[in-house]
C-alpha positions as CSV (number, residue, x, y, z in Angstrom):
1,M,0.0,-0.3,0.1
2,N,1.6,3.3,-1.0
3,V,0.2,6.6,0.8
4,T,-0.1,10.1,-1.6
5,T,0.6,12.6,0.2
6,P,1.9,11.9,3.1
7,R,1.5,14.6,6.3
8,P,4.4,15.9,8.3
9,F,5.8,13.8,11.6
10,R,4.9,14.5,14.8
11,F,6.0,13.5,17.8
12,A,4.4,12.6,21.4
13,V,5.4,11.7,25.2
14,N,3.1,9.7,27.2
15,M,3.9,10.8,31.0
16,M,3.0,8.0,32.8
17,A,4.8,9.0,35.7
18,P,3.0,11.5,38.5
19,A,5.3,14.0,40.1
20,A,5.2,16.9,42.4
21,R,4.2,20.3,40.8
22,A,8.2,21.5,40.1
23,E,8.7,17.8,38.7
24,W,6.1,17.7,36.6
25,I,7.1,21.4,34.3
26,A,10.3,20.1,34.6
27,K,9.4,17.3,32.9
28,C,7.2,19.3,30.4
29,R,9.8,21.5,29.6
30,K,12.1,18.9,29.0
31,A,10.0,17.6,26.7
32,E,9.5,20.5,25.1
33,R,13.1,21.7,24.8
34,I,14.4,18.6,22.9
35,G,11.5,18.5,19.8
36,F,8.8,16.6,21.2
37,D,5.3,18.1,20.2
38,V,2.5,16.8,22.1
39,I,2.4,15.6,25.4
40,V,0.1,12.8,25.8
41,V,-1.6,11.5,29.0
42,P,-3.0,8.1,29.7
43,D,-6.1,7.7,32.1
44,H,-5.7,4.8,34.4
45,L,-5.3,4.5,38.4
46,G,-1.9,5.4,39.9
47,M,-1.4,7.9,37.0
48,P,-1.5,11.5,36.7
49,A,-4.8,13.2,36.7
50,P,-5.1,13.9,33.2
51,F,-7.3,17.3,32.6
52,P,-5.1,19.1,36.3
53,A,-2.1,17.2,34.6
54,L,-2.5,19.0,31.0
55,V,-3.8,22.3,32.5
56,L,-0.3,22.7,34.2
57,A,1.1,21.3,31.3
58,A,-0.4,24.5,28.8
59,E,1.6,26.6,31.6
60,A,4.9,25.7,31.4
61,T,4.9,25.3,27.8
62,E,4.6,27.4,25.1
63,R,3.8,26.1,21.7
64,L,3.0,21.5,22.7
65,R,-0.3,20.6,21.9
66,L,-2.1,19.0,24.7
67,G,-3.6,15.0,25.3
68,T,-4.9,12.0,26.7
69,L,-4.1,8.9,25.4
70,V,-6.8,8.1,26.6
71,I,-10.0,9.2,28.5
72,N,-11.3,5.8,29.6
73,T,-14.9,7.3,28.7
74,S,-16.2,4.0,31.0
75,F,-15.0,6.2,34.0
76,Y,-17.1,9.5,33.4
77,N,-20.6,10.6,32.4
78,P,-20.5,12.3,29.2
79,A,-22.6,15.5,30.8
80,L,-20.2,15.8,33.3
81,L,-17.3,15.5,30.8
82,A,-18.1,17.6,28.5
83,R,-17.5,20.2,31.2
84,D,-14.3,19.1,31.4
85,V,-13.0,18.4,27.9
86,A,-14.3,22.6,27.8
87,G,-12.8,23.5,30.5
88,T,-9.9,22.1,30.1
89,D,-9.2,23.2,26.8
90,Q,-10.1,26.9,28.0
91,L,-7.1,27.0,30.0
92,T,-4.9,25.8,27.4
93,G,-5.9,28.2,25.3
94,G,-7.1,25.5,22.9
95,R,-3.7,23.5,23.3
96,L,-6.2,19.9,23.9
97,E,-6.6,16.9,21.2
98,L,-9.6,14.5,23.0
99,G,-8.1,11.3,23.2
100,L,-10.8,8.7,24.3
101,G,-11.7,5.0,24.2
102,A,-13.8,2.3,26.0
103,G,-11.8,1.0,28.7
104,Y,-9.7,-2.7,29.7
105,V,-8.2,-2.8,33.0
106,K,-11.3,-4.6,35.2
107,A,-8.9,-4.2,38.0
108,E,-9.3,-0.4,38.3
109,F,-12.7,-0.8,37.3
110,D,-13.2,-3.0,40.4
111,D,-10.8,-0.6,42.7
112,A,-13.1,2.1,41.2
113,G,-16.7,0.3,42.5
114,L,-17.4,0.5,38.9
115,P,-19.3,-2.2,37.0
116,F,-17.2,-3.9,34.1
117,G,-19.2,-4.2,31.1
118,S,-18.7,-6.5,28.3
119,P,-16.7,-5.3,25.9
120,G,-19.6,-4.6,23.3
121,K,-20.9,-2.1,26.3
122,R,-18.0,0.3,27.4
123,I,-17.8,0.4,23.2
124,D,-22.0,1.2,23.7
125,H,-21.2,3.4,26.2
126,L,-18.3,5.2,24.1
127,E,-20.5,5.8,21.0
128,R,-22.6,7.7,23.1
129,T,-19.6,9.9,24.8
130,V,-18.8,11.2,21.5
131,T,-21.9,11.6,20.0
132,E,-23.0,14.3,23.6
133,L,-19.8,15.5,23.5
134,R,-20.3,16.8,19.9
135,T,-23.4,17.9,20.4
136,R,-22.5,19.7,23.7
137,L,-18.9,21.0,22.7
138,N,-20.8,22.2,19.3
139,D,-23.9,23.9,21.9
140,P,-22.8,27.6,21.7
141,E,-24.7,28.1,24.8
142,H,-22.8,25.3,26.6
143,Q,-20.4,26.6,29.9
144,P,-17.4,26.4,29.3
145,R,-17.0,27.6,26.4
146,P,-14.0,25.2,24.4
147,A,-11.2,27.7,23.0
148,Q,-11.5,25.6,20.0
149,K,-14.3,25.6,17.7
150,Q,-14.2,22.1,17.5
151,V,-11.4,19.8,20.2
152,P,-9.1,17.0,17.5
153,L,-10.9,13.5,18.3
154,L,-8.7,10.7,18.7
155,L,-10.3,7.2,19.0
156,A,-7.3,4.7,20.1
157,G,-8.5,0.8,18.9
158,R,-8.0,-2.6,16.8
159,G,-11.2,-4.4,16.5
160,D,-13.6,-4.1,13.7
161,R,-16.4,-1.8,15.4
162,M,-13.7,0.6,16.9
163,L,-12.0,1.2,14.0
164,R,-15.7,1.6,12.0
165,L,-16.4,3.8,15.3
166,A,-13.2,6.2,15.0
167,A,-13.7,5.8,10.7
168,R,-16.9,8.1,10.9
169,H,-15.7,10.3,14.2
170,A,-11.9,10.8,14.9
171,D,-9.3,13.5,13.3
172,I,-6.9,10.7,14.8
173,I,-7.2,7.3,15.1
174,T,-4.5,5.9,17.3
175,F,-4.1,1.8,16.7
176,S,-3.1,-0.2,19.1
177,G,0.2,-2.1,19.1
178,V,-1.3,-5.2,20.8
179,E,-3.5,-7.8,20.1
180,K,-5.6,-7.9,23.2
181,P,-5.4,-6.9,26.7
182,A,-2.4,-8.0,29.0
183,E,-4.0,-11.1,31.4
184,D,-2.2,-11.6,34.8
185,G,0.1,-9.3,34.8
186,Q,1.8,-11.4,31.6
187,M,2.9,-8.9,28.7
188,A,0.3,-8.1,26.0
189,P,0.6,-10.4,23.2
190,L,2.4,-7.6,20.6
191,A,0.6,-7.3,16.8
192,T,3.2,-8.1,14.4
193,A,3.4,-6.0,11.5
194,E,1.4,-8.1,8.8
195,R,-1.4,-7.7,11.8
196,V,-0.6,-3.6,12.1
197,A,-1.4,-2.7,8.1
198,E,-4.4,-5.1,7.7
199,R,-5.2,-2.8,10.0
200,V,-4.3,0.3,8.9
201,S,-5.9,-0.8,5.5
202,Y,-9.6,-2.0,7.3
203,A,-9.6,2.1,8.5
204,R,-8.3,3.7,5.6
205,N,-10.9,1.4,3.1
206,L,-14.1,3.0,6.1
207,L,-12.3,6.1,5.7
208,G,-13.1,6.7,2.3
209,E,-12.6,10.2,1.3
210,R,-11.6,10.8,4.4
211,A,-8.2,8.8,4.8
212,Q,-6.2,12.3,3.1
213,E,-8.3,14.4,6.7
214,V,-6.8,11.6,9.1
215,E,-4.5,11.4,10.8
216,F,-3.0,8.1,11.7
217,N,-0.6,7.6,15.2
218,F,1.1,4.6,16.6
219,P,2.2,3.9,20.2
220,L,5.7,2.8,20.6
221,Q,6.6,-0.2,22.2
222,M,10.5,0.3,22.6
223,V,12.7,3.4,21.6
224,R,16.3,2.3,22.3
225,I,19.7,3.6,20.6
226,T,22.0,0.7,20.1
227,N,24.2,-0.7,16.9
228,D,23.7,-4.2,17.8
229,R,20.1,-3.6,17.0
230,R,19.4,-8.2,17.0
231,A,20.6,-8.1,20.7
232,A,18.5,-5.0,21.9
233,V,15.4,-6.7,21.2
234,A,16.3,-10.6,22.0
235,E,15.1,-9.7,25.6
236,W,11.5,-9.9,24.3
237,E,11.5,-13.5,21.9
238,E,9.9,-15.2,24.7
239,R,8.2,-13.0,26.2
240,A,6.1,-11.5,23.2
241,G,6.5,-15.5,21.1
242,L,7.9,-13.3,18.4
243,S,11.5,-14.6,16.4
244,V,13.9,-11.5,17.0
245,D,13.1,-10.9,13.1
246,Q,9.7,-10.3,13.7
247,L,9.8,-8.0,15.9
248,L,12.2,-6.0,14.4
249,E,9.8,-5.4,11.5
250,I,6.7,-4.7,14.3
251,P,6.2,-0.9,13.7
252,G,6.5,0.4,17.3
253,M,10.0,-1.4,17.9
254,L,12.4,0.9,16.9
255,V,15.7,-0.3,16.9
256,G,19.0,1.0,16.0
257,T,20.9,4.0,15.9
258,P,19.1,7.2,15.2
259,K,19.2,6.9,11.3
260,Q,18.1,3.3,11.2
261,I,15.3,4.4,13.6
262,A,15.3,7.2,11.0
263,E,14.5,5.5,8.2
264,Q,12.6,2.6,9.3
265,L,9.9,5.8,10.1
266,R,9.5,7.2,6.6
267,H,9.2,4.1,5.9
268,T,6.6,3.3,7.8
269,R,4.8,6.4,6.3
270,E,5.9,5.9,2.6
271,T,3.8,2.3,3.0
272,L,0.9,2.9,6.4
273,G,0.4,7.1,6.3
274,V,1.6,6.8,9.8
275,T,2.7,10.1,10.5
276,Y,2.4,10.3,14.1
277,L,4.2,8.5,16.8
278,T,4.2,8.3,20.7
279,A,6.6,7.1,22.9
280,L,6.4,6.2,26.3
281,E,8.2,8.6,29.1
282,P,10.9,6.5,29.9
283,D,11.8,6.4,26.2
284,M,12.2,10.4,25.9
285,D,15.7,11.1,25.0
286,D,16.7,8.2,23.0
287,F,13.7,9.3,21.3
288,A,14.9,12.5,21.0
289,R,17.7,11.8,19.5
290,V,15.5,10.0,16.2
291,I,13.4,13.1,16.2
292,E,16.7,15.1,15.7
293,E,17.7,12.2,13.0
294,L,14.3,12.9,11.0
295,R,14.4,16.9,10.8
C-alpha cells in the first residue's frame, strides 16, 4: 500500500509517572526543549490525573499540543466529561487533543467500584459519549466554552467495531500495538507487522474520502539506541512469543542507530501513512535523538 501526500511527522511523549508540581513542570519543559510536539497523559488509576496535568503542562510550555491517550469513557458521565473537556481546552488556550477509549483494565473498575461491562457495552457507552460530547461542545450556549471551534478527537482501538467508530468520528486514529489487553500481569501479545498493516488498511478503506484528512498515530512499545539491533530485542523474544526478525519488523519497535530508526519511520510513513508517533516517558531521551535525525 503506497500512501500519497503523507503528512509531516508529529511526535508525542506519554507522561505516565505522577510528579510534584516542580518536577512535572520540568518534565514538560524538557519535552518541549528536546523536540516533541505533543504531551499526552493516560487515564489509569495511579497515574497523573489527566485534565489537571494538562492544564499545568500548558502553563509550563509555549507550543506543545496536549492530549489524553486515552480517557476511559466508562469512568465518566458524558455531561460531566463535556464540562472537563471544554474547561481544559479553555484553560490551555485551545491546545487540547481529546483521546477517548472504552476502558479495558478490569482491576481498575473493581478498585473504583464501577461495573465492568462487556466489550460491546463499553463501546456502546463510548459511542454515546462521542455523540453527546459533540452535541454539547457544539452548542453555543454550553459553558464553559472550549477555545477551539472543534477539539480534535482521537479514538484508539484495534477491533472492527472500534475502527468503524473511529472512521466515522475521529480526527486521529491510534492503532493499538497489541493483539489484546494483558492478562494477570503478563505482557500483552504484540501485533505483528502484518497485523498492523491489515488494521491500517481496514481503517483506510472505511475512511474513504476522509482518508487524507485523518491522522494515523502509533504507540511505540520500545525505543532503543544501539549498534546491535538483534541483541536489543532478543530479551523480548520469549515474552512476546515472536522471533527476533518479527520483532524488528513491528512499527512500534524502534531499535538501532538514530539514522536507522529514522529510515524505519520514513518507510512506515510511506507504506502505512502513520505520521504521528507516541513514545513512552522512559524512552523520551532516546526518541529525541531520532526526532533530531528526522528534522
